[in-house]
PDB file of C-alpha atoms in Angstrom:
ATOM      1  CA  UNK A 177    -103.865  -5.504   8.625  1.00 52.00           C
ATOM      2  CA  UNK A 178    -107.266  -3.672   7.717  1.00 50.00           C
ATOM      3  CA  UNK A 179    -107.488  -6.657   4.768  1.00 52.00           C
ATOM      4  CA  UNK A 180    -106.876  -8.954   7.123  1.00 54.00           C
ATOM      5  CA  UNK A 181    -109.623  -7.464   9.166  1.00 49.00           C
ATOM      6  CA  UNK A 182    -112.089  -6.918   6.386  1.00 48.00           C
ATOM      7  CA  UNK A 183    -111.723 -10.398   5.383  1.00 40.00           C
ATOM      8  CA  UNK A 184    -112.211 -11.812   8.825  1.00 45.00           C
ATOM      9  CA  UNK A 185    -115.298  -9.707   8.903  1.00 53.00           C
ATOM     10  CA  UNK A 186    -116.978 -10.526   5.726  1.00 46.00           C
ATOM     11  CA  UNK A 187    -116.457 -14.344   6.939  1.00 43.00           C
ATOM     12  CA  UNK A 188    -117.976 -13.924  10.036  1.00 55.00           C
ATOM     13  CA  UNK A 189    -120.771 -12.342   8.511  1.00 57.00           C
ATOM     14  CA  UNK A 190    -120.852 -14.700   5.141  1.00 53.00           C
ATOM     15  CA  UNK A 191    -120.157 -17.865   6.165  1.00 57.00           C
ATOM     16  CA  UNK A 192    -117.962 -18.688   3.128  1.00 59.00           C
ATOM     17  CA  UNK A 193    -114.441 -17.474   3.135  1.00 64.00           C
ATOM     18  CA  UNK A 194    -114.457 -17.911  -1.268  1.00 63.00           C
ATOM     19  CA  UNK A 195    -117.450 -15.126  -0.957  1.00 58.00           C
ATOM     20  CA  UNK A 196    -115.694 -12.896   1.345  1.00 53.00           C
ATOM     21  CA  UNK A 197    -112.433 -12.947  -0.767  1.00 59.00           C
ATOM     22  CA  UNK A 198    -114.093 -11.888  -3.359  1.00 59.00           C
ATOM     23  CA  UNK A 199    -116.548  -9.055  -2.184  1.00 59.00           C
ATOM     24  CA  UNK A 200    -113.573  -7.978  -0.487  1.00 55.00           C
ATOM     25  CA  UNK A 201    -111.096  -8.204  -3.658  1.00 59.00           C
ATOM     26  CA  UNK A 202    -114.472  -5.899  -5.485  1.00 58.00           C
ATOM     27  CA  UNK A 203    -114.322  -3.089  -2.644  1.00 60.00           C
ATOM     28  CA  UNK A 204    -110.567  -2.863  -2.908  1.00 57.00           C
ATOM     29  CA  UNK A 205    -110.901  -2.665  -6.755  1.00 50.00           C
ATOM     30  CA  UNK A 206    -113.533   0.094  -6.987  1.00 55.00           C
ATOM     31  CA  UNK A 207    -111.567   1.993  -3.989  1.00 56.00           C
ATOM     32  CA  UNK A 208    -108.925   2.076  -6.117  1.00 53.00           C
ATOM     33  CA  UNK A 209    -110.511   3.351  -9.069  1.00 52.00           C
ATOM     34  CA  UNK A 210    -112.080   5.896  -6.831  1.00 61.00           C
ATOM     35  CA  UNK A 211    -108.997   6.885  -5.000  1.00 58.00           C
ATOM     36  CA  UNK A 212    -105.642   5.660  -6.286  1.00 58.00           C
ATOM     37  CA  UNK A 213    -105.193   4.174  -9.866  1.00 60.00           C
ATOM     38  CA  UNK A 214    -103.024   1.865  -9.943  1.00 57.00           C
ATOM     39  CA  UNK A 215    -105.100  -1.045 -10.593  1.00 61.00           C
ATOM     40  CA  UNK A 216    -105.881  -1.482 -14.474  1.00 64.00           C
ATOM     41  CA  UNK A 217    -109.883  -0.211 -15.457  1.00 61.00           C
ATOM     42  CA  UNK A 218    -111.879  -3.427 -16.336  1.00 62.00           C
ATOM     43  CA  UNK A 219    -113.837  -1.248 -18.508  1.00 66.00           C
ATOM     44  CA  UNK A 220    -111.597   0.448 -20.861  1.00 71.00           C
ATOM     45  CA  UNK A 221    -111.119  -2.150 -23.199  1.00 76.00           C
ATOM     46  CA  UNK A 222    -114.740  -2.750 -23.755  1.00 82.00           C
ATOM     47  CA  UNK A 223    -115.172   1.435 -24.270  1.00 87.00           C
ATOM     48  CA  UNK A 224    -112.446   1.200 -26.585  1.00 87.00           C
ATOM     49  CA  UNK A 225    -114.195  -1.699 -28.799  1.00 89.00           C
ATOM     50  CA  UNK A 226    -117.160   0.265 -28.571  1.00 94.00           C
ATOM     51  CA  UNK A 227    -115.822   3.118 -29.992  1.00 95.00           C
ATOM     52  CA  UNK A 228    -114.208   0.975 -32.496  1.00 94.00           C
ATOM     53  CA  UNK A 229    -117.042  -0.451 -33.964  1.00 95.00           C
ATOM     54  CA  UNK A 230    -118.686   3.049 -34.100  1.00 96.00           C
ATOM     55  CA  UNK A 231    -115.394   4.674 -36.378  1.00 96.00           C
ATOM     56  CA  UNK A 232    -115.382   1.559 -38.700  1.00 96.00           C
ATOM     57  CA  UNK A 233    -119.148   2.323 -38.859  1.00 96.00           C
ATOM     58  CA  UNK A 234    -118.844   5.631 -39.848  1.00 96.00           C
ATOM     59  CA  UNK A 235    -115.928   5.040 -42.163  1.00 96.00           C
ATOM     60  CA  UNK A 236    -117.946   2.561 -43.696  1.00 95.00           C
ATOM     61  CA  UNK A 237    -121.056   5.042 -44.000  1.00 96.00           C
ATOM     62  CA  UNK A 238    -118.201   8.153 -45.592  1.00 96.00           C
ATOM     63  CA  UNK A 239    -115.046   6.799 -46.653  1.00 93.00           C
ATOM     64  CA  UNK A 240    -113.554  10.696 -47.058  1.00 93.00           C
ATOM     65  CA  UNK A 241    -114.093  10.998 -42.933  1.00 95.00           C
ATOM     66  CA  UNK A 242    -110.415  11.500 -42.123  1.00 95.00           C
ATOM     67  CA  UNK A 243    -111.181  12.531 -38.384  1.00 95.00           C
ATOM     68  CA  UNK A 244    -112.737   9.087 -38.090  1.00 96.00           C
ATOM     69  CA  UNK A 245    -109.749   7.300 -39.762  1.00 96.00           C
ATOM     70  CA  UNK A 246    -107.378   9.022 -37.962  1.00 97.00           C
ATOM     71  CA  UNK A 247    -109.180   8.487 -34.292  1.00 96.00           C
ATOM     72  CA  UNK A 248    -109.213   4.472 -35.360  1.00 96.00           C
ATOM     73  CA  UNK A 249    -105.840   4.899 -36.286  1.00 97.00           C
ATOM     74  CA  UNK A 250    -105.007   5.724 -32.589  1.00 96.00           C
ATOM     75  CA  UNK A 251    -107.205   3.463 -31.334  1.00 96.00           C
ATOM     76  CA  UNK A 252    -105.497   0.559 -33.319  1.00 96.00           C
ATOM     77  CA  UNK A 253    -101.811   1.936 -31.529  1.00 96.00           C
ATOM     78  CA  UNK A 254    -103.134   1.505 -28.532  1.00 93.00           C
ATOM     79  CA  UNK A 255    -104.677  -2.125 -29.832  1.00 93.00           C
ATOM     80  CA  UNK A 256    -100.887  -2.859 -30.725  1.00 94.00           C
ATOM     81  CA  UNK A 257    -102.185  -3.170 -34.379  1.00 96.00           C
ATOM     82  CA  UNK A 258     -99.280  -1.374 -35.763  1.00 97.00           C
ATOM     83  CA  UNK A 259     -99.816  -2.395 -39.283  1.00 97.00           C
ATOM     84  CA  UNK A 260    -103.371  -1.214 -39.965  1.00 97.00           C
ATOM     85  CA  UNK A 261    -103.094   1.712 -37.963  1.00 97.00           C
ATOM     86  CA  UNK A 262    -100.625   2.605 -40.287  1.00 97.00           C
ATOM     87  CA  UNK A 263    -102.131   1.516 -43.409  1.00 96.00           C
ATOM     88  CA  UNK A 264    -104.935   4.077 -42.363  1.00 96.00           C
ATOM     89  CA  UNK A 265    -102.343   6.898 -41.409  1.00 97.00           C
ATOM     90  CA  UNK A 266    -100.595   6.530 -44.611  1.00 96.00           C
ATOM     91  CA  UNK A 267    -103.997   7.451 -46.253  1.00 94.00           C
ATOM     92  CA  UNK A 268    -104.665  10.293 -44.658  1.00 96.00           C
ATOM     93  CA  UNK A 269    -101.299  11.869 -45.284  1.00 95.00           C
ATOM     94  CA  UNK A 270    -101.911  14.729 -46.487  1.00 93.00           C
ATOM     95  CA  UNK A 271    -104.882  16.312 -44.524  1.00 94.00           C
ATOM     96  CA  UNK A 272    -102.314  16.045 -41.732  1.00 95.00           C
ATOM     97  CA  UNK A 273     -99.319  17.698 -42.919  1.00 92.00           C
ATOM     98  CA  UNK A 274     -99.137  20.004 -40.443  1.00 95.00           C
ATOM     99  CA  UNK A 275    -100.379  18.097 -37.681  1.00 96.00           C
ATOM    100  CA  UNK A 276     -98.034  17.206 -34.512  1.00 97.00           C
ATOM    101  CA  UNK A 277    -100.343  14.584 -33.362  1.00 96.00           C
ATOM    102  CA  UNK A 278    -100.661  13.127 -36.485  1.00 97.00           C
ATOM    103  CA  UNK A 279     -96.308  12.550 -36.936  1.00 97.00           C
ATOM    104  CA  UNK A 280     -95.945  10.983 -33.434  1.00 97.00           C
ATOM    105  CA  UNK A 281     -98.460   8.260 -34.717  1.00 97.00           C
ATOM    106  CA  UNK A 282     -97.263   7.343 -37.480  1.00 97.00           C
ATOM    107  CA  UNK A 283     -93.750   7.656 -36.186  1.00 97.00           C
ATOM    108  CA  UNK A 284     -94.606   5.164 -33.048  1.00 97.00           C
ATOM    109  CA  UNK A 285     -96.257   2.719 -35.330  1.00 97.00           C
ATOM    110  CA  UNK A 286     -93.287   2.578 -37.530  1.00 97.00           C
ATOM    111  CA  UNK A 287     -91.014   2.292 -34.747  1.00 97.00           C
ATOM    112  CA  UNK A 288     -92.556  -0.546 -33.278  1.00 96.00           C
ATOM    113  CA  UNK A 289     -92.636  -2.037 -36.473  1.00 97.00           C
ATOM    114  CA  UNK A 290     -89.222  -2.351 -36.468  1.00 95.00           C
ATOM    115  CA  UNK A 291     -88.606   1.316 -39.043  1.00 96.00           C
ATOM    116  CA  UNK A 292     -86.422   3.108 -36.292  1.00 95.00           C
ATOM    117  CA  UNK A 293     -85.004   5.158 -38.954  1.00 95.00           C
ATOM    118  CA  UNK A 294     -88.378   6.820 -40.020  1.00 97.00           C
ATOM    119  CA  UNK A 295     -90.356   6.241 -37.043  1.00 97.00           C
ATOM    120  CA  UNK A 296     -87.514   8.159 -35.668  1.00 97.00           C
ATOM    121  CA  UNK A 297     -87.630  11.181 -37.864  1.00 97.00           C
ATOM    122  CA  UNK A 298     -91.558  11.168 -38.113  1.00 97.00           C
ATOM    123  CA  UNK A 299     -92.080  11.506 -34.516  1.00 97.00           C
ATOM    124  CA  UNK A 300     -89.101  14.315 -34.417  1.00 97.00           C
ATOM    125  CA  UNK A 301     -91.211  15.906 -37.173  1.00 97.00           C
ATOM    126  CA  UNK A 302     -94.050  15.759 -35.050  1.00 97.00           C
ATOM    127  CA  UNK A 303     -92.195  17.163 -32.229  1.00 96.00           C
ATOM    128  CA  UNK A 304     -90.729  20.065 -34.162  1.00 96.00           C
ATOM    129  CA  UNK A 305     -94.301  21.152 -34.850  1.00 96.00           C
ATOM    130  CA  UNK A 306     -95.111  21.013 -31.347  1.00 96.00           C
ATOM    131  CA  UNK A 307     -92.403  20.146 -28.780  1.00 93.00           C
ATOM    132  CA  UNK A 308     -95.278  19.359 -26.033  1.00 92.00           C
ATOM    133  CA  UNK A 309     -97.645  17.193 -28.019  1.00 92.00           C
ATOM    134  CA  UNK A 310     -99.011  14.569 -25.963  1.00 89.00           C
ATOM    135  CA  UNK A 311     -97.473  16.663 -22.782  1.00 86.00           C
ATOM    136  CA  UNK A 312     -93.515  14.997 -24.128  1.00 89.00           C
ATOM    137  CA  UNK A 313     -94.646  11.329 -23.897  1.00 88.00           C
ATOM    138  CA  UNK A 314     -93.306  10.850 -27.670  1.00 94.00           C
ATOM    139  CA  UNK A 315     -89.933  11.381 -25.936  1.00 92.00           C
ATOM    140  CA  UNK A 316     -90.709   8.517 -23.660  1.00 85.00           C
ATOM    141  CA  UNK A 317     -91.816   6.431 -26.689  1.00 90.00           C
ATOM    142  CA  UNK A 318     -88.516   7.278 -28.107  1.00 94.00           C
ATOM    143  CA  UNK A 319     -85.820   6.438 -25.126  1.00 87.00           C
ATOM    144  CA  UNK A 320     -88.388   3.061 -24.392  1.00 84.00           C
ATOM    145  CA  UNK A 321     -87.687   2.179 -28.506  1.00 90.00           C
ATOM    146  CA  UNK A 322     -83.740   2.736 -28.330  1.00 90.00           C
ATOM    147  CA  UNK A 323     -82.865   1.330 -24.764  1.00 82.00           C
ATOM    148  CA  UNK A 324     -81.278  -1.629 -26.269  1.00 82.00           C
ATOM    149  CA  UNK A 325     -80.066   0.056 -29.248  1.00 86.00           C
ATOM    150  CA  UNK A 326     -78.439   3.419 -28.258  1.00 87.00           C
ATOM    151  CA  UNK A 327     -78.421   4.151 -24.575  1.00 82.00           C
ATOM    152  CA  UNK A 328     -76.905   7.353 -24.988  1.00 84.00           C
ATOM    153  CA  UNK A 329     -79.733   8.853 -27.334  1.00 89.00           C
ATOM    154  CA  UNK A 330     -82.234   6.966 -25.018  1.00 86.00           C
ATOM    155  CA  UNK A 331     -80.809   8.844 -22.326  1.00 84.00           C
ATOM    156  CA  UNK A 332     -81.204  12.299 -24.632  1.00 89.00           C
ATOM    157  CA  UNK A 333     -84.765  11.466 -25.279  1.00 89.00           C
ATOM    158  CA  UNK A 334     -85.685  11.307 -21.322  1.00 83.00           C
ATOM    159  CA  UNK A 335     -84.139  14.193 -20.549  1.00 84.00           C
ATOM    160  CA  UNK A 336     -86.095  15.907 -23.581  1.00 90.00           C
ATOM    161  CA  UNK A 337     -89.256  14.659 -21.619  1.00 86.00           C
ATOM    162  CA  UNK A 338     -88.266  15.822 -18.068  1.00 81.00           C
ATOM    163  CA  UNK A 339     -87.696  19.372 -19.775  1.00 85.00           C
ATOM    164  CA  UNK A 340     -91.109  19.259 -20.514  1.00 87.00           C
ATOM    165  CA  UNK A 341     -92.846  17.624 -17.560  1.00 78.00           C
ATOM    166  CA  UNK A 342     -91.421  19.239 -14.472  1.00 75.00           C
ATOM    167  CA  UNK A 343     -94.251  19.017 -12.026  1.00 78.00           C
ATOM    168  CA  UNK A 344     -95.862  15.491 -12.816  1.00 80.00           C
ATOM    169  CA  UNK A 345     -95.717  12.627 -10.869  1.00 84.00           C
ATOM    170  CA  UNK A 346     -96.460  10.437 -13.330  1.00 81.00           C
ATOM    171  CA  UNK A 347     -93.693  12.295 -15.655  1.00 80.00           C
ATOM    172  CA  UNK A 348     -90.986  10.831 -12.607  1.00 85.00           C
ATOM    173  CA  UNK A 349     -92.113   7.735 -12.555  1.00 86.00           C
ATOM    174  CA  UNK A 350     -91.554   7.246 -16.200  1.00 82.00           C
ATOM    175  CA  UNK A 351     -88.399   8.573 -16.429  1.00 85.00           C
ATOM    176  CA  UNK A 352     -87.118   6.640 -12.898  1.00 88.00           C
ATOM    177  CA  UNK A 353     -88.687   3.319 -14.485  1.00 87.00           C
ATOM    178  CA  UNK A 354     -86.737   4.194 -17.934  1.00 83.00           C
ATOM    179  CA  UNK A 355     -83.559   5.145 -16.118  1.00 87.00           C
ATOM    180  CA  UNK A 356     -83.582   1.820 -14.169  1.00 87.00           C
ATOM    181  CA  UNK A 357     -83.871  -0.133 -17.363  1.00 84.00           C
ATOM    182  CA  UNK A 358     -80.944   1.607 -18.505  1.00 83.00           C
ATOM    183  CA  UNK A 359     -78.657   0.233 -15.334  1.00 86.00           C
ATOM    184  CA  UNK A 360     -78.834   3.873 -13.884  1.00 88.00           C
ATOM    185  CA  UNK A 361     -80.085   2.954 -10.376  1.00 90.00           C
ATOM    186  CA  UNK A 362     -78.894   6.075  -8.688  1.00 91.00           C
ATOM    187  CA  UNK A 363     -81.473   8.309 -11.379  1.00 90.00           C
ATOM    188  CA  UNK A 364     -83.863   5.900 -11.058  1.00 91.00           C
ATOM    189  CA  UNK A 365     -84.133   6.552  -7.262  1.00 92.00           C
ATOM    190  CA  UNK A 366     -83.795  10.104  -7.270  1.00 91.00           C
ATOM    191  CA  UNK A 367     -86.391  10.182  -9.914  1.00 90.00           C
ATOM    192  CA  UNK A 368     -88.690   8.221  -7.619  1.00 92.00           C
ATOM    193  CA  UNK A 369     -88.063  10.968  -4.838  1.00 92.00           C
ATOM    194  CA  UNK A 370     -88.919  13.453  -7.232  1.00 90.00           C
ATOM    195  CA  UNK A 371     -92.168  11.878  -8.172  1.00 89.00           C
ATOM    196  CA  UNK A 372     -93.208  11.683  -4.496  1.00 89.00           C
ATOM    197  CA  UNK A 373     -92.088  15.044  -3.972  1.00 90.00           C
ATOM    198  CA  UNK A 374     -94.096  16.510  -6.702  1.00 87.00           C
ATOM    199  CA  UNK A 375     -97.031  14.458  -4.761  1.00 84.00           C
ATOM    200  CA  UNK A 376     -96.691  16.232  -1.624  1.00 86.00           C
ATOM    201  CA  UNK A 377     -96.597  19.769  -3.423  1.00 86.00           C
ATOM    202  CA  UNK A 378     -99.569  19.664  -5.491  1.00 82.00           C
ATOM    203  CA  UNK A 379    -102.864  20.791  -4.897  1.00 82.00           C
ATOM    204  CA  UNK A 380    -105.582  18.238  -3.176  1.00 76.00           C
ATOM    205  CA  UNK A 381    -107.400  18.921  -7.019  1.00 72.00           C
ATOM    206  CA  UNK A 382    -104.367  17.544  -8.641  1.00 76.00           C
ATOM    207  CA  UNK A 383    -103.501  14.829  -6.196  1.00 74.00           C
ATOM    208  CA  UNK A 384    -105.952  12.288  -7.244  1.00 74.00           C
ATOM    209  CA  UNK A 385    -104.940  11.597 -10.728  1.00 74.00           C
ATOM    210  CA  UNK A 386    -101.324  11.757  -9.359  1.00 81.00           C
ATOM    211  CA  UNK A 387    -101.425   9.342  -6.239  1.00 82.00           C
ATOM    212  CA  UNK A 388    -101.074   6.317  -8.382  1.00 82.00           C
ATOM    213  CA  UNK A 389     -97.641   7.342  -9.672  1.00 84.00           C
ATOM    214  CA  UNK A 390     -96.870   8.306  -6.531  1.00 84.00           C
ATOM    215  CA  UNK A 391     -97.444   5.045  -5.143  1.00 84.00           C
ATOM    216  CA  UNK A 392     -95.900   3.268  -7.992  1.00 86.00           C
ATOM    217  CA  UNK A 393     -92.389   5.346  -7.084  1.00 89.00           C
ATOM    218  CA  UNK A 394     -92.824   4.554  -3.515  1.00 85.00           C
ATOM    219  CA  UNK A 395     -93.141   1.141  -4.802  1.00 85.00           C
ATOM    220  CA  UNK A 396     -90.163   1.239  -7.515  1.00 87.00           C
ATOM    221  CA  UNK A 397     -87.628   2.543  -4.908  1.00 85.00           C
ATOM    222  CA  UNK A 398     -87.887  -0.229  -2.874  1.00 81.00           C
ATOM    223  CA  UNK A 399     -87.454  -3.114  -5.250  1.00 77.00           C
TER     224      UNK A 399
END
C-alpha cells in the first residue's frame, strides 16, 4: 500500500508515471541498503574489479607477494574462476601450511571443480586447524557440494555449522534453505523460526546486519 501511495505521489507530482517508477524503484533500493539487505549491492562488483586490477598490479610489480596472490585467489572464488584461483593457490602452498583460511580455498575451488575427494579433505584440513574459520560457512560449502551426492554427510556438514553458529540469523537461514533442498520441510521451517527468533533477541546494534535474513526466513516459510 505505501508503494502504491508513493507511486501515485511521485505521478502527481512528475507527470510521467516511467519517471516515478523509477525514482521510486531508487528510494526503495537505497532504503534497503540502508535498512534491510536483501537487495543485491550494485556496487560490489565494480569494488571487487577494482581491487582486482590493483593485486594483479602489484603481483605484476613483486611476483614473491604471496598476500597479494592469495587475496586474488579469493577474489577469483568469489568470480567463480575456480581454475586460476587455484592455479595461484597451488603456488603459494607452502607459505600457507598452516593456514585455515588458506585449506578452505583451495578445498572449495577443487570441489567445485568437480575434485570432491580432495576438495573434501582440504577444506576438513582447514577446518581441523580452525573449526570456526570463516564463522563455519566451509560446512555450508560442504553440505551445498554433496546434496545430490550424499544426503546423509550433507546433513552432517549442517549440523557441524549450526554447532558453530548458534545465535545468527543468517546462520538459520542457511541451514533452513539447505534443509529444504534436502526434502526436509519440517527443519527447514523450524530453522526459519529459529532465524526470526534469533532476530527478535538480539541487540538493536546487531539487528541491522541481521534483518535481511530475517526477512528472507519470513519469506522462505511461506513458500
Amino acid at each position: 500500500m505505501i508503494k502504491i501511495l508513493g507511486f501515485l505521489l511521485l505521478y502527481r507530482l512528475l507527470g510521467n508515471p516511467i519517471l516515478a517508477l523509477v525514482i521510486l524503484l531508487v528510494v526503495l533500493y537505497f532504503v534497503d541498503r540502508r535498512y534491510v539487505g536483501i537487495l543485491p549491492s550494485f556496487s560490489k562488483p565494480f569494488r571487487r574489479s577494482r581491487q582486482m586490477s590493483r593485486l594483479r598490479t602489484a603481483i605484476a610489480q613483486n611476483p614473491n607477494d604471496v598476500t597479494a596472490k592469495f587475496d586474488l585467489a579469493r577474489l577469483l572464488i568469489e568470480r567463480k574462476r575456480y581454475s586460476e584461483a587455484k592455479e595461484l593457490l597451488t603456488a603459494i602452498a607452502d607459505r600457507y601450511e598452516t593456514s585455515a583460511e588458506y585449506w578452505v580455498e583451495l578445498g572449495y575451488a577443487n570441489l567445485k571443480l568437480g575434485q570432491l575427494a580432495e576438495g573434501e579433505a582440504q577444506m576438513l584440513k582447514g577446518l581441523d586447524i580452525n573449526r570456526r574459520a570463516q564463522y563455519g560457512q566451509p560446512y555450508l560449502r560442504l553440505a551445498e557440494i554433496f546434496r545430490h551426492v550424499d544426503q546423509d554427510k550433507a546433513l552432517h556438514y549442517v549440523s557441524q555449522f549450526q554447532e558453530i553458529q548458534t545465535s545468527s540469523s543468517e546462520a538459520y537461514y542457511l541451514a533452513g534453505s539447505m534443509f529444504k533442498t534436502l526434502g526436509r520441510t519440517e527443519d527447514a521451517k523450524l530453522a526459519f523460526n529459529e532465524s526470526m527468533a534469533v532476530y527478535r533477541s538480539l541487540p538493536k546494534y546487531k539487528k541491522r546486519q541481521e534483518r535481511g535474513w530475517a526477512l528472507r526466513s519470513y519469506f522462505a516459510k511461506l513458500r
